[in-house]
Amino acid sequence: MKELSGKKLAAEIKEWCIDEVENLKAETGSSPHLLVLQYGEDAASKAYTNRIAKNCENIGIEFEYQQIKDDPESFLAILKNANQDPKITSIMVQQPLPDELKDSLEMINPKKDIEGITSASLGKLFAGYDTLVPATAEACMEILDYYNIPLKGQRAVVVGRSNIVGKPVSILLQQRHATVTMCHSRTRDLTAELQNADIVVAAVGRPKLITAEMLTGNSIVIDVGTNFVDGKLIGDVDFDSSAEKVKMITPVPGGVGTVTNQVLMRNIVKSFKNLH
């Protein structure tokens, strides 16, 4: 088994971002500026925001955080103003959102949509146009490329059909000429699908859903799962047993998530360029 660590790749993307931000400051006199907008007091969202803030600080990206409680109109007003403010070049809206604000994600200017979650961004991805891609989906592709894993003609199974990972990564794989099968909670025989796959992308959000018995010795496994069980971060794949069997596998932590953090920073740099 070869472990597909994301640490060196993440470090390379980080260095690119640092250099690029320094160049942009020299050329334009300004730097990328991220606004993170949160509604309510979800602790996990707050913790994620703190990690983003630290990454921005390390790279030289300006970071701004606003938290709104029990005032939907103020939340929408801030989002509208951020779209129009030339200083703010990137926008993130933290989830979960209450039902009355879920449609607010569609308000984000696609050029500032660093998570690639608006229908405009996803539509461009589907149609094959240049756009900001959801960071986790792109991180999966970065790992496959970093380890020179061929995609053309390969059979890929994506487990999970979310708009931020499963669906976009399936499109990215198809664009690289892989033959993609989408699986989910209603797939009749998941094991049969997985054992027919060269590449498995697990992005369903269920700890250790995929076990060694469901995989083959030739499986290349990209585990997107980030599940906390008894205070420990584990993936959607049972790593300990699967690592002894499969050809290649990403660890959790230290795999896709590590790369995702820096791909998001790169998207912030790209959004600045889109607007300048």
XYZ file of N, CA and C in Angstrom:
828
model
N 0.842 -1.204 0.000
C 0.000 0.000 0.000
C 0.874 1.250 0.000
N 0.495 2.227 -0.812
C 1.149 3.529 -0.819
C 0.196 4.547 -0.218
N 0.662 5.269 0.789
C -0.164 6.291 1.422
C -0.062 7.591 0.640
N -1.221 8.121 0.235
C -1.273 9.354 -0.551
C -1.406 10.553 0.389
N -0.310 10.884 1.032
C -0.311 12.024 1.944
C -0.500 13.327 1.177
N -1.226 14.251 1.786
C -1.452 15.539 1.147
C -0.550 16.644 1.660
N 0.339 16.327 2.584
C 1.088 17.380 3.277
C 2.063 18.128 2.369
N 2.852 17.399 1.581
C 3.820 18.069 0.701
C 3.109 18.862 -0.390
N 2.045 18.289 -0.936
C 1.266 18.987 -1.956
C 0.670 20.262 -1.393
N 0.103 20.184 -0.189
C -0.477 21.367 0.440
C 0.576 22.444 0.658
N 1.767 22.031 1.065
C 2.853 22.993 1.282
C 3.243 23.688 -0.020
N 3.238 22.955 -1.129
C 3.576 23.553 -2.423
C 2.522 24.570 -2.855
N 1.254 24.238 -2.659
C 0.182 25.175 -3.013
C 0.267 26.416 -2.129
N 0.574 26.223 -0.864
C 0.706 27.353 0.059
C 1.822 28.290 -0.398
N 2.964 27.736 -0.772
C 4.086 28.561 -1.230
C 3.710 29.329 -2.486
N 2.971 28.684 -3.392
C 2.514 29.380 -4.599
C 1.628 30.564 -4.223
N 0.731 30.356 -3.273
C -0.171 31.423 -2.848
C 0.586 32.595 -2.236
N 1.574 32.280 -1.398
C 2.368 33.339 -0.759
C 3.072 34.181 -1.817
N 3.706 33.510 -2.765
C 4.423 34.232 -3.825
C 3.448 35.052 -4.669
N 2.310 34.480 -4.980
C 1.349 35.153 -5.843
C 0.768 36.391 -5.157
N 0.456 36.277 -3.869
C -0.079 37.420 -3.134
C 0.945 38.545 -3.080
N 2.217 38.199 -2.865
C 3.264 39.227 -2.850
C 3.360 39.920 -4.207
N 3.267 39.160 -5.276
C 3.315 39.744 -6.617
C 2.107 40.643 -6.879
N 0.939 40.198 -6.453
C -0.275 40.990 -6.669
C -0.228 42.304 -5.887
N 0.311 42.249 -4.676
C 0.455 43.469 -3.887
C 1.375 44.460 -4.598
N 2.458 43.946 -5.166
C 3.407 44.809 -5.863
C 2.798 45.403 -7.133
N 1.975 44.615 -7.816
C 1.403 45.061 -9.095
C 0.191 45.971 -8.915
N -0.628 45.705 -7.903
C -1.909 46.414 -7.776
C -1.990 47.322 -6.558
N -1.096 47.129 -5.602
C -1.157 47.920 -4.374
C -2.197 47.418 -3.392
N -2.829 46.303 -3.699
C -3.821 45.728 -2.787
C -3.649 44.225 -2.757
N -4.392 43.576 -1.872
C -4.260 42.133 -1.719
C -5.646 41.501 -1.634
N -5.745 40.195 -1.845
C -7.034 39.515 -1.710
C -7.639 39.753 -0.331
N -8.972 39.886 -0.316
C -9.687 40.207 0.922
C -10.885 39.269 1.032
N -10.887 38.448 2.061
C -11.957 37.472 2.266
C -12.908 37.933 3.359
N -14.198 37.857 3.066
C -15.240 38.039 4.079
C -15.891 36.690 4.357
N -15.886 36.283 5.624
C -16.627 35.105 6.063
C -17.829 35.580 6.861
N -18.993 35.177 6.417
C -20.245 35.616 7.029
C -20.927 34.411 7.648
N -21.233 34.503 8.940
C -21.883 33.399 9.652
C -23.179 33.870 10.287
N -24.205 33.037 10.166
C -25.477 33.322 10.826
C -25.664 32.294 11.940
N -25.893 32.794 13.147
C -26.075 31.890 14.279
C -24.766 31.568 14.966
N -24.795 30.514 15.778
C -23.662 30.216 16.647
C -23.178 28.777 16.526
N -23.231 28.220 15.340
C -22.769 26.849 15.162
C -21.276 26.754 15.496
N -20.935 25.906 16.458
C -19.563 25.822 16.958
C -18.605 25.273 15.910
N -19.051 24.293 15.128
C -18.180 23.714 14.105
C -17.841 24.745 13.032
N -18.829 25.559 12.658
C -18.581 26.604 11.670
C -17.590 27.626 12.196
N -17.732 27.963 13.458
C -16.818 28.918 14.075
C -15.387 28.374 14.108
N -15.247 27.104 14.441
C -13.921 26.488 14.472
C -13.292 26.477 13.076
N -14.112 26.186 12.068
C -13.627 26.190 10.686
C -13.197 27.591 10.282
N -13.966 28.588 10.700
C -13.629 29.979 10.409
C -12.282 30.356 11.018
N -12.040 29.912 12.229
C -10.764 30.210 12.891
C -9.590 29.616 12.117
N -9.791 28.415 11.563
C -8.731 27.781 10.776
C -8.483 28.549 9.482
N -9.554 29.012 8.865
C -9.409 29.809 7.639
C -8.673 31.105 7.934
N -9.018 31.729 9.046
C -8.361 32.983 9.431
C -6.856 32.786 9.584
N -6.461 31.678 10.189
C -5.037 31.396 10.389
C -4.342 31.173 9.058
N -4.994 30.441 8.162
C -4.403 30.211 6.844
C -4.232 31.509 6.061
N -5.237 32.373 6.160
C -5.147 33.675 5.481
C -3.992 34.495 6.024
N -3.839 34.496 7.328
C -2.750 35.240 7.967
C -1.390 34.738 7.479
N -1.253 33.423 7.359
C 0.025 32.844 6.941
C 0.390 33.198 5.502
N -0.629 33.469 4.692
C -0.391 33.715 3.267
C -0.359 35.204 2.931
N -0.963 36.014 3.766
C -0.999 37.453 3.504
C -2.325 37.927 2.944
N -3.366 37.130 3.122
C -4.710 37.479 2.663
C -5.442 38.216 3.777
N -6.089 39.313 3.424
C -6.869 40.049 4.418
C -8.119 39.253 4.771
N -8.404 39.185 6.065
C -9.516 38.361 6.551
C -10.487 39.207 7.351
N -11.760 39.008 7.079
C -12.819 39.721 7.793
C -13.923 38.741 8.154
N -14.385 38.826 9.384
C -15.426 37.897 9.865
C -16.581 38.686 10.457
N -17.791 38.333 10.028
C -18.984 38.949 10.610
C -19.974 37.857 10.979
N -20.470 37.955 12.190
C -21.436 36.982 12.701
C -22.732 37.692 13.049
N -23.825 37.195 12.512
C -25.142 37.784 12.738
C -26.017 36.784 13.479
N -26.761 37.287 14.449
C -27.656 36.426 15.221
C -29.063 37.006 15.194
N -30.012 36.178 14.823
C -31.444 36.522 14.918
C -31.811 37.805 14.174
N -31.173 38.052 13.048
C -31.481 39.249 12.263
C -31.243 38.961 10.778
N -32.175 38.244 10.140
C -31.977 37.867 8.734
C -31.783 39.058 7.806
N -32.476 40.154 8.059
C -32.368 41.315 7.170
C -30.961 41.906 7.190
N -30.363 41.965 8.368
C -28.988 42.470 8.453
C -28.017 41.543 7.742
N -28.244 40.253 7.874
C -27.403 39.264 7.195
C -27.442 39.474 5.683
N -28.634 39.617 5.142
C -28.789 39.808 3.698
C -28.199 41.134 3.243
N -28.331 42.162 4.077
C -27.779 43.473 3.727
C -26.255 43.423 3.662
N -25.636 42.733 4.613
C -24.174 42.607 4.614
C -23.709 41.846 3.378
N -24.435 40.784 3.042
C -24.068 39.996 1.867
C -24.201 40.820 0.585
N -25.260 41.578 0.482
C -25.459 42.426 -0.695
C -24.349 43.463 -0.814
N -24.007 44.091 0.309
C -22.947 45.102 0.301
C -21.590 44.490 -0.056
N -21.349 43.270 0.425
C -20.075 42.604 0.138
C -19.928 42.322 -1.357
N -21.038 41.992 -2.000
C -20.999 41.772 -3.449
C -20.568 43.026 -4.194
N -20.977 44.168 -3.691
C -20.732 45.434 -4.370
C -19.441 46.110 -3.930
N -18.889 45.698 -2.810
C -17.691 46.332 -2.267
C -16.449 45.852 -3.027
N -15.750 46.736 -3.740
C -14.583 46.303 -4.515
C -13.426 45.832 -3.643
N -13.410 46.270 -2.398
C -12.332 45.835 -1.498
C -12.450 44.349 -1.167
N -13.689 43.869 -1.031
C -13.927 42.460 -0.711
C -13.903 41.656 -2.010
N -12.928 40.769 -2.138
C -12.758 40.022 -3.387
C -13.199 38.563 -3.268
N -13.489 38.119 -2.058
C -13.931 36.741 -1.853
C -14.979 36.706 -0.750
N -15.978 35.833 -0.919
C -17.056 35.722 0.060
C -17.285 34.254 0.395
N -17.375 33.978 1.690
C -17.802 32.663 2.164
C -18.985 32.843 3.095
N -20.041 32.091 2.869
C -21.180 32.070 3.780
C -21.165 30.724 4.490
N -20.976 30.758 5.790
C -20.894 29.529 6.552
C -22.262 28.858 6.670
N -22.244 27.552 6.615
C -23.451 26.767 6.813
C -23.299 25.964 8.097
N -24.409 25.560 8.724
C -25.790 25.576 8.219
C -26.437 26.957 8.310
N -27.464 27.131 7.471
C -28.276 28.333 7.485
C -29.727 27.958 7.803
N -30.470 28.857 8.451
C -31.898 28.581 8.646
C -32.622 28.574 7.303
N -33.786 27.967 7.273
C -34.519 27.799 6.015
C -34.751 29.113 5.291
N -35.015 30.184 6.048
C -35.335 31.448 5.395
C -34.118 32.105 4.735
N -32.923 31.564 5.002
C -31.710 32.154 4.423
C -30.960 31.217 3.482
N -31.468 30.017 3.278
C -30.739 29.061 2.441
C -30.555 29.562 1.018
N -31.535 30.282 0.500
C -31.414 30.805 -0.858
C -30.415 31.947 -0.961
N -29.943 32.451 0.164
C -29.005 33.582 0.131
C -27.685 33.212 -0.526
N -27.346 31.926 -0.558
C -26.114 31.505 -1.218
C -26.103 31.916 -2.686
N -27.300 31.967 -3.279
C -27.399 32.335 -4.689
C -27.101 33.817 -4.920
N -27.073 34.603 -3.845
C -26.773 36.020 -3.973
C -25.294 36.284 -4.204
N -24.429 35.321 -3.868
C -22.989 35.556 -3.939
C -22.563 35.782 -5.390
N -21.803 36.847 -5.602
C -21.221 37.122 -6.913
C -20.348 35.931 -7.325
N -20.634 35.280 -8.479
C -19.844 34.101 -8.874
C -18.347 34.346 -8.919
N -17.934 35.577 -9.228
C -16.502 35.879 -9.257
C -15.894 35.914 -7.853
N -16.751 36.049 -6.840
C -16.292 36.049 -5.454
C -16.638 34.753 -4.729
N -17.229 33.826 -5.449
C -17.718 32.567 -4.881
C -16.583 31.563 -4.795
N -15.719 31.696 -3.789
C -14.527 30.860 -3.713
C -14.832 29.403 -3.376
N -16.040 29.126 -2.897
C -16.416 27.740 -2.630
C -17.055 27.078 -3.845
N -17.353 27.870 -4.878
C -17.935 27.316 -6.084
C -19.290 26.682 -5.877
N -20.121 27.276 -4.994
C -21.375 26.622 -4.601
C -22.617 27.238 -5.217
N -22.497 28.377 -5.887
C -23.680 28.954 -6.511
C -24.033 28.160 -7.764
N -25.293 28.277 -8.183
C -25.710 27.560 -9.385
C -24.949 28.071 -10.607
N -24.554 29.349 -10.595
C -23.775 29.892 -11.707
C -22.407 29.216 -11.789
N -21.751 29.052 -10.648
C -20.435 28.404 -10.627
C -20.543 26.936 -11.010
N -21.507 26.245 -10.421
C -21.674 24.822 -10.708
C -22.102 24.593 -12.160
N -22.928 25.512 -12.677
C -23.349 25.399 -14.068
C -22.180 25.531 -15.024
N -21.276 26.460 -14.752
C -20.087 26.619 -15.592
C -19.205 25.372 -15.511
N -19.081 24.820 -14.320
C -18.293 23.592 -14.171
C -18.898 22.475 -15.011
N -20.216 22.325 -14.933
C -20.915 21.280 -15.679
C -20.716 21.457 -17.187
N -20.741 22.712 -17.633
C -20.630 23.005 -19.069
C -19.187 23.023 -19.558
N -18.227 22.924 -18.637
C -16.833 22.883 -19.026
C -16.170 24.233 -19.165
N -16.797 25.297 -18.606
C -16.200 26.627 -18.654
C -15.305 26.858 -17.444
N -14.394 27.812 -17.581
C -13.509 28.156 -16.477
C -14.311 28.784 -15.345
N -14.115 28.288 -14.131
C -14.850 28.801 -12.980
C -14.118 28.413 -11.708
N -14.546 28.977 -10.584
C -14.021 28.570 -9.281
C -14.696 27.260 -8.885
N -13.888 26.263 -8.600
C -14.374 24.900 -8.342
C -14.401 24.645 -6.832
N -15.421 23.929 -6.328
C -15.426 23.566 -4.906
C -14.083 22.974 -4.483
N -13.534 23.511 -3.395
C -12.144 23.223 -3.032
C -11.895 21.749 -2.754
N -12.822 21.072 -2.105
C -12.592 19.661 -1.775
C -12.559 18.810 -3.027
N -13.461 19.085 -3.965
C -13.465 18.336 -5.223
C -12.156 18.544 -5.974
N -11.690 19.781 -6.008
C -10.436 20.065 -6.708
C -9.249 19.443 -5.982
N -9.321 19.386 -4.646
C -8.239 18.767 -3.876
C -8.100 17.285 -4.224
N -9.218 16.611 -4.450
C -9.163 15.205 -4.867
C -8.384 15.062 -6.171
N -8.669 15.953 -7.119
C -7.988 15.901 -8.411
C -6.505 16.245 -8.277
N -6.209 17.195 -7.405
C -4.806 17.588 -7.186
C -3.999 16.403 -6.663
N -4.576 15.634 -5.752
C -3.868 14.473 -5.196
C -3.643 13.416 -6.273
N -4.653 13.152 -7.075
C -4.511 12.175 -8.152
C -3.401 12.596 -9.123
N -3.347 13.886 -9.443
C -2.314 14.386 -10.353
C -0.933 14.371 -9.704
N -0.873 14.741 -8.432
C 0.409 14.827 -7.729
C 1.113 13.473 -7.705
N 0.328 12.411 -7.586
C 0.898 11.066 -7.540
C 0.857 10.367 -8.900
N 0.615 11.171 -9.949
C 0.676 10.668 -11.329
C -0.234 9.453 -11.548
N -1.424 9.534 -10.994
C -2.392 8.455 -11.156
C -3.176 8.695 -12.448
N -3.102 7.795 -13.404
C -3.799 8.003 -14.680
C -5.311 7.977 -14.498
N -5.988 8.812 -15.275
C -7.440 8.910 -15.180
C -8.142 8.497 -16.472
N -7.499 8.722 -17.591
C -8.122 8.432 -18.885
C -8.486 6.952 -18.988
N -9.772 6.697 -19.200
C -10.247 5.333 -19.363
C -10.411 4.549 -18.080
N -10.044 5.148 -16.931
C -10.161 4.450 -15.660
C -11.615 4.457 -15.162
N -11.962 3.443 -14.399
C -13.303 3.354 -13.826
C -13.266 3.958 -12.425
N -14.035 4.995 -12.233
C -14.077 5.693 -10.944
C -15.472 5.571 -10.342
N -15.518 5.275 -9.068
C -16.780 5.250 -8.332
C -16.737 6.358 -7.286
N -17.714 7.241 -7.339
C -17.845 8.322 -6.368
C -18.999 7.977 -5.445
N -18.719 7.888 -4.155
C -19.753 7.563 -3.168
C -20.152 8.854 -2.468
N -21.361 9.323 -2.748
C -21.826 10.602 -2.224
C -22.141 11.544 -3.368
N -23.252 12.263 -3.255
C -23.698 13.101 -4.381
C -23.996 14.538 -3.964
N -23.212 15.058 -3.020
C -23.405 16.437 -2.579
C -22.966 17.406 -3.656
N -23.465 18.644 -3.562
C -23.107 19.683 -4.521
C -21.687 20.209 -4.313
N -21.096 19.936 -3.157
C -19.769 20.490 -2.875
C -18.645 19.485 -3.075
N -18.968 18.183 -3.141
C -17.916 17.189 -3.368
C -18.333 16.181 -4.436
N -19.317 15.360 -4.131
C -19.640 14.235 -4.989
C -19.934 14.607 -6.426
N -20.883 15.507 -6.628
C -21.249 15.886 -7.996
C -20.108 16.588 -8.726
N -19.476 17.618 -8.117
C -18.389 18.283 -8.855
C -17.193 17.386 -9.140
N -16.823 16.496 -8.201
C -15.663 15.643 -8.478
C -15.999 14.641 -9.577
N -17.257 14.237 -9.677
C -17.639 13.337 -10.765
C -17.493 14.032 -12.116
N -17.830 15.323 -12.162
C -17.686 16.086 -13.404
C -16.215 16.258 -13.754
N -15.394 16.586 -12.762
C -13.961 16.765 -13.005
C -13.320 15.475 -13.509
N -13.732 14.345 -12.959
C -13.205 13.067 -13.413
C -13.637 12.775 -14.848
N -14.891 13.086 -15.170
C -15.367 12.875 -16.538
C -14.623 13.769 -17.530
N -14.329 14.998 -17.106
C -13.593 15.899 -17.981
C -12.197 15.373 -18.283
N -11.692 14.506 -17.409
C -10.374 13.892 -17.621
C -10.503 12.487 -18.217
N -11.694 12.180 -18.735
C -11.949 10.961 -19.501
C -11.990 9.691 -18.659
N -12.305 9.823 -17.373
C -12.610 8.641 -16.562
C -14.066 8.257 -16.791
N -14.369 6.984 -16.600
C -15.750 6.505 -16.642
C -16.266 6.470 -15.212
N -17.282 7.278 -14.925
C -17.682 7.542 -13.542
C -19.035 6.913 -13.218
N -19.086 6.243 -12.077
C -20.334 5.734 -11.509
C -20.601 6.471 -10.211
N -21.807 7.011 -10.070
C -22.203 7.702 -8.838
C -22.970 6.736 -7.940
N -22.528 6.630 -6.686
C -23.216 5.800 -5.698
C -23.674 6.655 -4.521
N -24.648 6.128 -3.780
C -25.244 6.891 -2.681
C -25.978 5.936 -1.744
N -26.771 6.489 -0.833
C -27.416 5.659 0.197
C -28.403 4.661 -0.375
N -28.882 4.904 -1.591
C -29.857 3.992 -2.200
C -29.255 3.082 -3.268
N -27.939 3.080 -3.365
C -27.282 2.158 -4.287
C -27.541 0.723 -3.828
N -27.961 -0.130 -4.749
C -28.428 -1.465 -4.377
C -27.307 -2.367 -3.858
N -26.170 -2.355 -4.525
C -25.066 -3.236 -4.119
C -23.771 -2.447 -4.200
N -23.477 -1.710 -3.143
C -22.309 -0.826 -3.140
C -21.017 -1.622 -3.295
N -20.933 -2.769 -2.661
C -19.711 -3.575 -2.749
C -19.403 -3.961 -4.184
N -20.426 -4.369 -4.922
C -20.217 -4.759 -6.313
C -19.697 -3.586 -7.132
N -20.218 -2.399 -6.880
C -19.756 -1.217 -7.611
C -18.304 -0.902 -7.259
N -17.976 -0.960 -5.970
C -16.625 -0.617 -5.532
C -15.598 -1.612 -6.061
N -15.963 -2.872 -6.138
C -15.005 -3.876 -6.590
C -14.791 -3.843 -8.098
N -15.582 -3.039 -8.773
C -15.405 -2.856 -10.208
C -14.665 -1.557 -10.525
N -14.184 -0.878 -9.473
C -13.594 0.451 -9.639
C -12.078 0.417 -9.568
N -11.448 1.258 -10.395
C -10.011 1.499 -10.260
C -9.754 2.572 -9.205
N -10.628 3.585 -9.196
C -10.505 4.715 -8.276
C -11.803 4.851 -7.490
N -11.687 4.995 -6.182
C -12.846 5.184 -5.311
C -12.706 6.530 -4.603
N -13.719 7.375 -4.746
C -13.771 8.636 -3.999
C -14.909 8.519 -2.993
N -14.570 8.488 -1.722
C -15.558 8.321 -0.658
C -15.878 9.679 -0.061
N -17.111 10.147 -0.293
C -17.494 11.490 0.149
C -18.940 11.490 0.616
N -19.244 10.593 1.537
C -20.632 10.417 1.962
C -20.886 10.914 3.387
N -19.819 11.061 4.191
C -19.992 11.581 5.545
C -20.503 10.560 6.543
N -20.101 9.293 6.362
C -20.467 8.235 7.302
C -19.207 7.483 7.699
N -18.830 7.541 8.977
C -17.551 6.965 9.403
C -17.450 5.467 9.116
N -16.325 5.105 8.482
C -15.976 3.714 8.197
C -17.083 2.977 7.439
N -17.808 3.699 6.597
C -18.837 3.055 5.779
C -18.235 2.008 4.853
N -17.050 2.319 4.314
C -16.398 1.429 3.362
C -15.309 0.641 4.086
N -15.404 -0.665 4.012
C -14.459 -1.546 4.693
C -13.560 -2.239 3.685
N -12.539 -2.898 4.201
C -11.568 -3.573 3.336
C -12.236 -4.625 2.459
N -13.235 -5.305 2.996
C -13.905 -6.372 2.254
C -14.618 -5.843 1.008
N -14.914 -4.552 0.987
C -15.629 -3.952 -0.146
C -14.686 -3.489 -1.256
N -13.383 -3.539 -0.994
C -12.385 -3.022 -1.929
C -11.538 -4.156 -2.486
N -10.713 -3.837 -3.467
C -9.812 -4.837 -4.052
C -8.363 -4.425 -3.843
N -7.473 -5.310 -4.179
C -6.047 -5.016 -4.046
C -5.551 -3.963 -5.011
N -6.340 -3.666 -6.044
C -5.961 -2.637 -7.021
C -6.659 -1.308 -6.786
N -7.446 -1.196 -5.731
C -8.208 0.032 -5.471
C -7.286 1.189 -5.119
N -7.576 2.341 -5.714
C -6.944 3.611 -5.324
C -8.043 4.425 -4.645
N -7.868 4.714 -3.365
C -8.942 5.261 -2.542
C -8.643 6.690 -2.128
N -9.555 7.598 -2.472
C -9.483 8.992 -2.046
C -10.586 9.192 -1.011
N -10.194 9.305 0.246
C -11.161 9.384 1.352
C -11.375 10.844 1.743
N -12.566 11.354 1.433
C -12.912 12.749 1.713
C -13.522 12.903 3.105
N -13.910 11.809 3.718
C -14.673 11.864 4.972
C -13.961 12.594 6.097
N -14.725 13.410 6.817
C -14.227 14.075 8.029
C -15.274 13.883 9.113
N -15.152 12.793 9.817
C -16.130 12.427 10.841
C -15.439 12.384 12.203
N -16.038 13.030 13.177
C -15.485 13.001 14.533
C -16.219 11.942 15.349
N -15.469 10.948 15.810
C -16.013 9.874 16.622
C -15.168 9.770 17.885
N -15.808 10.005 19.021
C -15.098 9.990 20.313
C -13.889 10.919 20.300
N -14.072 12.083 19.682
C -13.025 13.086 19.647
C -11.914 12.827 18.651
N -12.061 11.784 17.844
C -11.037 11.436 16.864
C -11.572 11.638 15.455
N -10.745 12.217 14.579
C -11.127 12.439 13.190
C -10.857 11.183 12.381
N -11.912 10.662 11.743
C -11.771 9.471 10.918
C -12.508 9.679 9.600
N -12.178 8.865 8.625
C -12.758 9.021 7.302
C -13.987 8.158 7.071
N -14.423 8.156 5.818
C -15.534 7.302 5.411
C -15.071 5.875 5.145
N -13.760 5.692 5.080
C -13.169 4.383 4.821
C -12.470 3.894 6.090
N -12.619 2.616 6.375
C -11.910 2.017 7.499
C -10.428 1.901 7.109
N -9.652 2.892 7.518
C -8.277 3.013 7.041
C -7.410 1.837 7.485
N -7.495 1.477 8.757
C -6.571 0.470 9.296
C -6.644 -0.849 8.531
N -7.856 -1.315 8.281
C -7.991 -2.586 7.567
C -7.770 -2.414 6.069
N -8.262 -1.317 5.505
C -8.179 -1.115 4.055
C -6.749 -0.865 3.600
N -5.957 -0.176 4.436
C -4.582 0.153 4.052
C -3.744 -1.096 3.813
N -4.092 -2.183 4.465
C -3.349 -3.430 4.297
C -3.699 -4.141 2.992
N -4.765 -3.679 2.339
C -5.252 -4.390 1.160
C -5.125 -3.613 -0.140
N -5.467 -2.305 -0.095
C -5.593 -1.535 -1.336
C -4.231 -1.118 -1.881
N -4.254 -0.630 -3.111
C -3.027 -0.196 -3.788
C -2.539 1.138 -3.253
N -3.464 2.106 -3.123
C -3.144 3.443 -2.621
C -4.340 3.973 -1.838
N -4.064 4.818 -0.839
C -5.156 5.386 -0.055
C -4.700 6.679 0.612
N -5.613 7.654 0.708
C -5.323 8.886 1.446
C -5.632 8.682 2.923
N -4.807 9.214 3.809
C -5.089 9.109 5.238
C -6.078 10.190 5.681
N -6.693 9.965 6.825
C -7.527 10.979 7.478
C -7.147 10.993 8.956
N -6.579 12.117 9.444
C -6.261 13.364 8.731
C -4.962 13.239 7.930
N -4.620 14.339 7.239
C -3.366 14.395 6.495
C -3.497 14.097 5.024
N -4.736 13.980 4.548
C -4.944 13.681 3.143
C -5.679 14.784 2.424
N -6.921 14.494 2.028
C -7.704 15.442 1.235
C -7.935 16.753 1.983
N -8.266 16.682 3.266
C -8.563 17.892 4.030
C -7.397 18.863 4.065
N -6.189 18.338 4.207
C -4.993 19.171 4.240
C -4.827 19.945 2.936
N -5.088 19.266 1.811
C -4.971 19.916 0.513
C -6.122 20.897 0.294
N -7.311 20.526 0.739
C -8.485 21.391 0.585
C -8.245 22.758 1.196
N -7.640 22.795 2.373
C -7.385 24.067 3.056
C -6.589 25.025 2.173
N -5.600 24.502 1.454
C -4.755 25.361 0.631
C -5.371 25.635 -0.740
N -6.155 24.696 -1.259
C -6.871 24.958 -2.512
C -7.865 26.103 -2.305
N -8.484 26.154 -1.132
C -9.383 27.263 -0.830
C -8.633 28.588 -0.844
N -7.421 28.608 -0.287
C -6.605 29.816 -0.330
C -6.281 30.195 -1.778
N -5.998 29.200 -2.577
C -5.705 29.464 -3.988
C -6.923 30.040 -4.697
N -8.102 29.564 -4.346
C -9.328 30.124 -4.926
C -9.501 31.589 -4.550
N -9.076 31.952 -3.343
C -9.142 33.357 -2.932
C -8.236 34.206 -3.816
N -7.054 33.676 -4.116
C -6.141 34.387 -5.015
C -6.748 34.487 -6.411
N -7.355 33.405 -6.880
C -7.979 33.415 -8.216
C -9.127 34.415 -8.283
N -9.909 34.499 -7.216
C -11.047 35.436 -7.233
C -10.542 36.871 -7.337
N -9.438 37.177 -6.663
C -8.831 38.516 -6.767
C -8.451 38.805 -8.208
N -7.830 37.816 -8.861
C -7.427 38.000 -10.260
C -8.653 38.181 -11.170
N -9.723 37.435 -10.892
C -10.935 37.555 -11.702
C -11.497 38.981 -11.665
N -11.330 39.614 -10.534
C -11.894 40.958 -10.341
C -10.940 42.064 -10.748
N -9.702 41.722 -11.037
C -8.697 42.725 -11.447
C -8.184 42.397 -12.839
